[in-house]
mmCIF file of C-alpha atoms and ligand atoms in Angstrom:
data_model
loop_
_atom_site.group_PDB
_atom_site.id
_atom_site.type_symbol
_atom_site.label_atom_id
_atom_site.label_comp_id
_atom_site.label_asym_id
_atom_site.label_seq_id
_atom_site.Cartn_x
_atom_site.Cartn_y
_atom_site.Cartn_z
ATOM 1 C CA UNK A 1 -8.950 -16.541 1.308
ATOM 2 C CA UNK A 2 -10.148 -13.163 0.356
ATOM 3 C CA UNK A 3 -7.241 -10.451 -0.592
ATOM 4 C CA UNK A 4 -8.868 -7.292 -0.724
ATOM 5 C CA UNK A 5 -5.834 -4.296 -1.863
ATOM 6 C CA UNK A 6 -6.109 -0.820 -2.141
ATOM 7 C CA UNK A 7 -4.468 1.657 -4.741
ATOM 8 C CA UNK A 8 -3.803 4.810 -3.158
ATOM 9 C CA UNK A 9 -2.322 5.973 -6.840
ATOM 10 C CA UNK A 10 -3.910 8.961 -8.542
ATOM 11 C CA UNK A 11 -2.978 7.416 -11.910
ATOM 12 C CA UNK A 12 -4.553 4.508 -10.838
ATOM 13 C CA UNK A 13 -4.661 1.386 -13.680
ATOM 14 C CA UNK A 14 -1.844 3.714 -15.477
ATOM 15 C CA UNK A 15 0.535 4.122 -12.722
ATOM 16 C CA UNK A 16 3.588 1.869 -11.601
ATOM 17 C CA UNK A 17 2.114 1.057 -8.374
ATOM 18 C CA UNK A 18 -0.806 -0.913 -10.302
ATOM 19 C CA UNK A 19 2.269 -2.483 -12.918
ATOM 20 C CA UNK A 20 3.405 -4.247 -9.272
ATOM 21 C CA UNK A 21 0.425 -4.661 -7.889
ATOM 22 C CA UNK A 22 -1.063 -6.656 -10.621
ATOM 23 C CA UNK A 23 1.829 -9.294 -10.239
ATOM 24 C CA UNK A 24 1.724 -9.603 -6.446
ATOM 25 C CA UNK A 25 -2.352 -10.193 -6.710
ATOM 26 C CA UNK A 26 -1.646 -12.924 -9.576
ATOM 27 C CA UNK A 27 0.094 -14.765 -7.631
ATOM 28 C CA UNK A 28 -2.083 -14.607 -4.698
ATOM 29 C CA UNK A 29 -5.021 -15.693 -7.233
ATOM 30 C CA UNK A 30 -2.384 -18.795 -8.714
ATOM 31 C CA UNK A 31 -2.264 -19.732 -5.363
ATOM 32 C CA UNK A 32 -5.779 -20.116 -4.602
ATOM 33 C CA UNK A 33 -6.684 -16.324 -3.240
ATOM 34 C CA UNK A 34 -9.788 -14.349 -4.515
ATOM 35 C CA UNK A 35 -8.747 -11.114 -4.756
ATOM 36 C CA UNK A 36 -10.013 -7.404 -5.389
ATOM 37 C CA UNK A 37 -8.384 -4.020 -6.139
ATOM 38 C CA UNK A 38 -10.357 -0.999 -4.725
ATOM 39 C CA UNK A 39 -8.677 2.690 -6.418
ATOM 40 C CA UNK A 40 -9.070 4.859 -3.861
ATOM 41 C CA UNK A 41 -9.138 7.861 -5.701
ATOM 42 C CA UNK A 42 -12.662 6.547 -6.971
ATOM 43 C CA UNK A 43 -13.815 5.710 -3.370
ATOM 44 C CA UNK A 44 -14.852 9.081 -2.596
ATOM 45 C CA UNK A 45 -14.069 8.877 1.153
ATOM 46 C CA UNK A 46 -13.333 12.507 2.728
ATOM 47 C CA UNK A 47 -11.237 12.515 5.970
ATOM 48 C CA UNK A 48 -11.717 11.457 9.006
ATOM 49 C CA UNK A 49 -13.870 14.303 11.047
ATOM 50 C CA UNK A 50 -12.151 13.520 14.439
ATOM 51 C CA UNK A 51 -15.765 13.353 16.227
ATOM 52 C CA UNK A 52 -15.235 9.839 17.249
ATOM 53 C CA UNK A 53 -19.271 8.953 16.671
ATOM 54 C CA UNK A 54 -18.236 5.926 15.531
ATOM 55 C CA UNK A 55 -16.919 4.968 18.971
ATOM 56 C CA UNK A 56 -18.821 6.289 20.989
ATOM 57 C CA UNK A 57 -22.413 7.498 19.762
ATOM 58 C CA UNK A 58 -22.858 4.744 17.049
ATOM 59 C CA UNK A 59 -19.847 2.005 17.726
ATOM 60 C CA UNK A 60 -18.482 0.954 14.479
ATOM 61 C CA UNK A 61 -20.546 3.139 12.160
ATOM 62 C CA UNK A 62 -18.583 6.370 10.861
ATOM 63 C CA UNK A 63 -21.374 9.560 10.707
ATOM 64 C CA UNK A 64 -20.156 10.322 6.728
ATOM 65 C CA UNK A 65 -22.211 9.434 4.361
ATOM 66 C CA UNK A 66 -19.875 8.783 1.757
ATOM 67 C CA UNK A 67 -17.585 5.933 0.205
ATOM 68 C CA UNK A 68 -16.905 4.349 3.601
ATOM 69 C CA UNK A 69 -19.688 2.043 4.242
ATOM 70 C CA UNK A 70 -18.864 -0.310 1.204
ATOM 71 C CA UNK A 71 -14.652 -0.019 2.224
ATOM 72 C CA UNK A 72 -15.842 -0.850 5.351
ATOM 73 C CA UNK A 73 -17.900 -3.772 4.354
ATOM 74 C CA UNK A 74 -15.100 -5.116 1.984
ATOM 75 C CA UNK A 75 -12.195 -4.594 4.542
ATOM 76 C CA UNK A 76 -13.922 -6.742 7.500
ATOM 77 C CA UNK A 77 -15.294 -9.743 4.816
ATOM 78 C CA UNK A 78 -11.523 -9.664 3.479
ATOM 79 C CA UNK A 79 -8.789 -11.774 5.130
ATOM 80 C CA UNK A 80 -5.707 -9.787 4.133
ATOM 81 C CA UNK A 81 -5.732 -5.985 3.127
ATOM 82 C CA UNK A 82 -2.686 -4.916 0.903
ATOM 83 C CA UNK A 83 -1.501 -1.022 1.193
ATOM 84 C CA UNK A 84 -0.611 -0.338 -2.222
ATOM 85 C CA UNK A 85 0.667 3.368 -2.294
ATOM 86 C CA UNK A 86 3.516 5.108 -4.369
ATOM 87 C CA UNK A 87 5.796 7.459 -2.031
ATOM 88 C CA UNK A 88 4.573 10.739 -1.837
ATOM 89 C CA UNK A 89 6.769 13.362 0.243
ATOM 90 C CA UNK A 90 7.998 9.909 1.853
ATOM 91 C CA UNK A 91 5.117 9.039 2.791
ATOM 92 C CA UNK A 92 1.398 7.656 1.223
ATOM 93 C CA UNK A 93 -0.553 9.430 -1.006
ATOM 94 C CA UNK A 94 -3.490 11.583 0.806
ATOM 95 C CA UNK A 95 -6.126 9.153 -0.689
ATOM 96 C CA UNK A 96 -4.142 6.375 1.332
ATOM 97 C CA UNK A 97 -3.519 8.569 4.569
ATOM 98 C CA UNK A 98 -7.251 9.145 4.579
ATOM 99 C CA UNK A 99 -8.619 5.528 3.777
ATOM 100 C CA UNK A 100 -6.409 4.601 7.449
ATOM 101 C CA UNK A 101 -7.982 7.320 9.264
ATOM 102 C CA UNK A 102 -11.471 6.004 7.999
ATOM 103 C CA UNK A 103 -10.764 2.246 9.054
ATOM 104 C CA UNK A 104 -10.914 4.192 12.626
ATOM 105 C CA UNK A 105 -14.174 2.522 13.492
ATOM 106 C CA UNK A 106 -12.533 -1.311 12.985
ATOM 107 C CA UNK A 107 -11.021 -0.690 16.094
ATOM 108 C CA UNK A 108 -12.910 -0.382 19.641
ATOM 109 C CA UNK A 109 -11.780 2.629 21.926
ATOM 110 C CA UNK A 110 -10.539 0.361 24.723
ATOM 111 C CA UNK A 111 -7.013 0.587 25.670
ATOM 112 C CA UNK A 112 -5.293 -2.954 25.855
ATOM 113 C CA UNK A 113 -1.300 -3.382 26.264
ATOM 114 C CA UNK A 114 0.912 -6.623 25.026
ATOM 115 C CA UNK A 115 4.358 -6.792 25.273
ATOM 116 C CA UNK A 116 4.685 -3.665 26.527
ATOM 117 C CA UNK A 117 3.139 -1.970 23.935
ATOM 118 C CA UNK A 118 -0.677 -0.030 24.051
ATOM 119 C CA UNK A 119 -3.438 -0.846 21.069
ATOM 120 C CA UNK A 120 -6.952 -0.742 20.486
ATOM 121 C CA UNK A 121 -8.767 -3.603 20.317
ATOM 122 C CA UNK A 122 -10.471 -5.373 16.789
ATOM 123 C CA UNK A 123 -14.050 -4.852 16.782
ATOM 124 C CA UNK A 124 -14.530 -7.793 14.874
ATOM 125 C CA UNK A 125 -12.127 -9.640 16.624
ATOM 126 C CA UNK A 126 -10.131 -9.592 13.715
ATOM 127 C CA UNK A 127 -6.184 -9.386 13.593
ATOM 128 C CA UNK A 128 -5.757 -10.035 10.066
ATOM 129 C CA UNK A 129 -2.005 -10.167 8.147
ATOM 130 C CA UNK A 130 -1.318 -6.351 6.396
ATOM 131 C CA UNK A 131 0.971 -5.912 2.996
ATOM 132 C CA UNK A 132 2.395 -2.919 2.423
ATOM 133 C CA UNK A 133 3.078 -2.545 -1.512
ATOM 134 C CA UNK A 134 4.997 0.959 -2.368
ATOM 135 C CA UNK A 135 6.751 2.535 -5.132
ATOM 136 C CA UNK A 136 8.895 5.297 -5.665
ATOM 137 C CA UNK A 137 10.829 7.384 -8.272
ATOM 138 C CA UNK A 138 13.809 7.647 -6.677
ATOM 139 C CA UNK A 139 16.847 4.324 -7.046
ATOM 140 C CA UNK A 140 17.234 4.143 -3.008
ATOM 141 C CA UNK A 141 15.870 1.934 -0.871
ATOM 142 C CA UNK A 142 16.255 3.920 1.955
ATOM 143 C CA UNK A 143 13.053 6.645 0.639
ATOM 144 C CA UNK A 144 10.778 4.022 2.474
ATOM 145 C CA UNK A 145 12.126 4.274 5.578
ATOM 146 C CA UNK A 146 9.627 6.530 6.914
ATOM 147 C CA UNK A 147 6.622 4.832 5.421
ATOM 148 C CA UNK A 148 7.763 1.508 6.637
ATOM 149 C CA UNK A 149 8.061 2.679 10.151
ATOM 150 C CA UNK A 150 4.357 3.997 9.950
ATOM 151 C CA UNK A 151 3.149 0.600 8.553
ATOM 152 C CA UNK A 152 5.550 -1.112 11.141
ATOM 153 C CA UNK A 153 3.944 1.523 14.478
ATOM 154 C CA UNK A 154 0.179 0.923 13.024
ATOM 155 C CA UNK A 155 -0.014 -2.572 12.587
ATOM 156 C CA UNK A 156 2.839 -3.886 14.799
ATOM 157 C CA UNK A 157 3.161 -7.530 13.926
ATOM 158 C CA UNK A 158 -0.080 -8.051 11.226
ATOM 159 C CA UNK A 159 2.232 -6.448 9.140
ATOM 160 C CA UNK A 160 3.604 -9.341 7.323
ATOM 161 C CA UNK A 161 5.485 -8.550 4.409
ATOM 162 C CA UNK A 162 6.271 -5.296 2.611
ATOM 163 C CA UNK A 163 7.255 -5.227 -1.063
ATOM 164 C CA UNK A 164 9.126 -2.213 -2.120
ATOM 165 C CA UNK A 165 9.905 -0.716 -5.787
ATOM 166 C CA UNK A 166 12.462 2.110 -6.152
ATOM 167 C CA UNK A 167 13.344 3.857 -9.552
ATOM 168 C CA UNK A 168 9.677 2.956 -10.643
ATOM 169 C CA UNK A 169 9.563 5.351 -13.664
ATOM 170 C CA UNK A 170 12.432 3.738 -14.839
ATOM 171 C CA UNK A 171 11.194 0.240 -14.019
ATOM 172 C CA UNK A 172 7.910 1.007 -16.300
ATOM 173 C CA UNK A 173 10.558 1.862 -19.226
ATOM 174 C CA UNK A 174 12.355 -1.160 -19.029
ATOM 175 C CA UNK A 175 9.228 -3.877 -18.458
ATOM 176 C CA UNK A 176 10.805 -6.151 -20.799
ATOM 177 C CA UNK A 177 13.847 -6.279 -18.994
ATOM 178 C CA UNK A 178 12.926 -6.626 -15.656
ATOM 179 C CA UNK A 179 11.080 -9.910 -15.190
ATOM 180 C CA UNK A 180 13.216 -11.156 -12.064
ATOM 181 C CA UNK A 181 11.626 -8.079 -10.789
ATOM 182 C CA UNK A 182 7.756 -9.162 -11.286
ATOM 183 C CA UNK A 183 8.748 -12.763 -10.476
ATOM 184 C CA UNK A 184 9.593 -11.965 -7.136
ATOM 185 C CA UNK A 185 5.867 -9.525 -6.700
ATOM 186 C CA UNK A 186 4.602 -12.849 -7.999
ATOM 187 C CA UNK A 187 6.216 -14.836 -5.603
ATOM 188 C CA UNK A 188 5.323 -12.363 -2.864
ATOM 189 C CA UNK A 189 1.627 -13.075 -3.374
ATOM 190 C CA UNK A 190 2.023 -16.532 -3.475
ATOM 191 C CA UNK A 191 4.029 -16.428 -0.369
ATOM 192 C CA UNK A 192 1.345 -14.593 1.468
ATOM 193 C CA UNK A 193 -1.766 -16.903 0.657
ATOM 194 C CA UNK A 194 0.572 -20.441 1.100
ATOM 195 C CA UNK A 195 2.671 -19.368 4.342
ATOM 196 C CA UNK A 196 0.843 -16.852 5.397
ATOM 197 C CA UNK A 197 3.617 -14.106 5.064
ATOM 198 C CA UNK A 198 6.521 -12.722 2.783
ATOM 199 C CA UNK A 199 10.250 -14.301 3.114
ATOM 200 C CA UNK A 200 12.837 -11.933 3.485
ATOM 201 C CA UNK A 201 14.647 -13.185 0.419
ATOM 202 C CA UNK A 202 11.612 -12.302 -1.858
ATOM 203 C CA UNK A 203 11.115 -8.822 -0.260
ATOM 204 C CA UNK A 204 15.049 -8.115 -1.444
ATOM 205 C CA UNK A 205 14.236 -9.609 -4.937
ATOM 206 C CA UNK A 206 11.502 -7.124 -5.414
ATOM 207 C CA UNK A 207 13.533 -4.452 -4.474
ATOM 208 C CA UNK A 208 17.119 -5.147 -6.201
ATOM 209 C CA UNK A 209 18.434 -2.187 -7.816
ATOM 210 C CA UNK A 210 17.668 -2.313 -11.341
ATOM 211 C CA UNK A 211 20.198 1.047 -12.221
ATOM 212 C CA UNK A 212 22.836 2.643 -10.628
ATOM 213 C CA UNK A 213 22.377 6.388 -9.264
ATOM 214 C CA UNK A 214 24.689 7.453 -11.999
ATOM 215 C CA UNK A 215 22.897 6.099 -14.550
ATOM 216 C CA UNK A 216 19.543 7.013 -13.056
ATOM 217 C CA UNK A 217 20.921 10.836 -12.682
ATOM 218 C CA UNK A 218 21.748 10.848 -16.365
ATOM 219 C CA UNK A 219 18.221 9.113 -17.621
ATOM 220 C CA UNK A 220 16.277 11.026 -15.599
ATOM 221 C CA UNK A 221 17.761 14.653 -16.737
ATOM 222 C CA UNK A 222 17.487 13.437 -20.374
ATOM 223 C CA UNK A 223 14.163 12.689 -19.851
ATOM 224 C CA UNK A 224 13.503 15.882 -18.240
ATOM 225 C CA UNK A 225 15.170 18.355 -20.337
ATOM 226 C CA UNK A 226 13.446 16.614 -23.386
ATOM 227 C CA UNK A 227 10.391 16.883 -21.906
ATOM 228 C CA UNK A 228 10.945 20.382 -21.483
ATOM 229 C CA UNK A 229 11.669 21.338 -24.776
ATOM 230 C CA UNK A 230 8.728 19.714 -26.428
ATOM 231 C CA UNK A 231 6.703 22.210 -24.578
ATOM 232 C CA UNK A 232 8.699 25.251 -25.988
HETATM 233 C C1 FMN B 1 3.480 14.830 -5.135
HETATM 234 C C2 FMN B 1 4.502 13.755 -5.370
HETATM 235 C C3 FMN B 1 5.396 13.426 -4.348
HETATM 236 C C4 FMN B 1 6.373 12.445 -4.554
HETATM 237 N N1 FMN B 1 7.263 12.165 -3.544
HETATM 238 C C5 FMN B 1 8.254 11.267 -3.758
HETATM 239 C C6 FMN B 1 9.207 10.985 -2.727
HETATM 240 O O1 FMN B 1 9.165 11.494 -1.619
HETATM 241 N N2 FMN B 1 10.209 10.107 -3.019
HETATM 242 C C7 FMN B 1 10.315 9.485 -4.243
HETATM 243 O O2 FMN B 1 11.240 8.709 -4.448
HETATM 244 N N3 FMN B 1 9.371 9.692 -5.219
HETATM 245 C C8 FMN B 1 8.364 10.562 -4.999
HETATM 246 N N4 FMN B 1 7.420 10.786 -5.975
HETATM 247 C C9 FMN B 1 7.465 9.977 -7.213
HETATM 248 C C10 FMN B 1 6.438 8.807 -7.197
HETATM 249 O O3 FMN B 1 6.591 8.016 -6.035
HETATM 250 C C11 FMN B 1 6.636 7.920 -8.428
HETATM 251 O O4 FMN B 1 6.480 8.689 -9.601
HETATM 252 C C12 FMN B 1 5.684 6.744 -8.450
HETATM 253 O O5 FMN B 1 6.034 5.890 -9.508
HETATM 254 C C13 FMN B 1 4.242 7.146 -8.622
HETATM 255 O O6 FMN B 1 3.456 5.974 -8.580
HETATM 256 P P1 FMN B 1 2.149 5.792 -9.508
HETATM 257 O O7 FMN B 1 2.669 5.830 -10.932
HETATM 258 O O8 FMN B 1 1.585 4.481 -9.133
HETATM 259 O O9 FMN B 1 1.266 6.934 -9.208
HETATM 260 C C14 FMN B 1 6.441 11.759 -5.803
HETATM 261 C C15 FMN B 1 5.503 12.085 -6.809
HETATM 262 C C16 FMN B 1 4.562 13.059 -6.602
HETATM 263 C C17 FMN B 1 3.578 13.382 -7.721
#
């Protein structure tokens, strides 16, 4: 099984996203998944130009010549694809936003309804499972909401497990603390490759609250004002 995740961080290999990610892909890999990270910020893929060539003119080839032909090669060889994106204005980042627009052409144009509900077709034929990874900087939960519900409308039921980190700034201060934390990213991966999704248990171990809103408040201003006088 190939696990092919993408890092929609600008601080790519230093951010917190990639701190989470790393665990959930090691324990894909201990269970027996090869797996690859793609940054997107290195990608190079510019947005989608709405022309809809790759439907229509040259079916499943996109008309920019830029990083898409090797995403697009990776994400139909893979067999899951993990959307690993911190919050930004509670949503993805814009390098995530635009690497969904792009997989545009892994669809076919046609118009098919199940259950009630109207999708385009796979291309490929292909209706592989979909991780959503996130973190944010703020303790609640319930900043995902609206990035969950876009995961949930674009990939209806291949959407088989999200793993969400809040207070992620403080979670990279206190790595040595917080090992339940990784276990269950670890476990999450694991869980994908052996059962082919992520329990419900797990996806509330990786998100537990690791401080109180009090406490974060606090920290955070601390942090901040200390910040702000080493610049003066
Ligand atoms: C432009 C911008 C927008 C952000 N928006 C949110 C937000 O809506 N909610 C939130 O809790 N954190 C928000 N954050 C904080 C990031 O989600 C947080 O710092 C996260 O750890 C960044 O992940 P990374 O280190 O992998 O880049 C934002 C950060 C930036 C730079």
């Amino acid at each position: 099984m190939k696990i092919l995740a993408f890092n929609g961080s600008p601080r790519m290999k230093s951010g917190c996203t990639e701190i989470v990610l790393n665990k959930f892909l090691e324990g894909a890999s201990r269970a027996g998944a090869e797996v690859e990270t793609v940054y997107l910020k290195e990608a190079g893929l510019k947005p989608c130009l709405g022309c809809y060539t790759c439907w229509f003119r040259t079916p499943g080839r996109c008309v920019q010549a830029d990083g898409w032909e090797e995403i697009h090669r990776k994400a139909i060889s893979s067999n899951v694809m993990v959307f690993a994106t911190p919050l930004y204005n509670y949503t993805m980042t814009s390098y995530m936003k635009v690497l969904l627009e792009r997989l545009l052409p892994i669809w076919e144009p046609f118009i098919v309804k199940k259950k009630g509900v109207c999708f385009h077709p796979s291309r490929y034929g292909k209706y592989d499972p979909v991780v959503l990874l996130s973190v944010c900087g703020f303790p609640e939960g319930a900043h995902f909401d609206a990035l969950v519900k876009t995961f949930q409308q674009h990939f209806g039921r291949l959407l088989v497990g999200k793993v969400l980190r809040s207070a992620s700034e403080i979670m990279r201060e206190r790595q040595d603390r917080l090992n339940h934390i990784f276990d269950a990213f670890f476990r999450a991966g694991m869980e994908v490759v052996q059962n082919g999704r992520i329990s419900p248990e797990t996806e509330e171990a990786a998100a537990a609250p690791i401080i109180g809103v009090e406490e974060f408040i606090e920290v955070s201003n601390r942090r901040f004002n200390a910040l702000l006088s080493n610049q003066s």
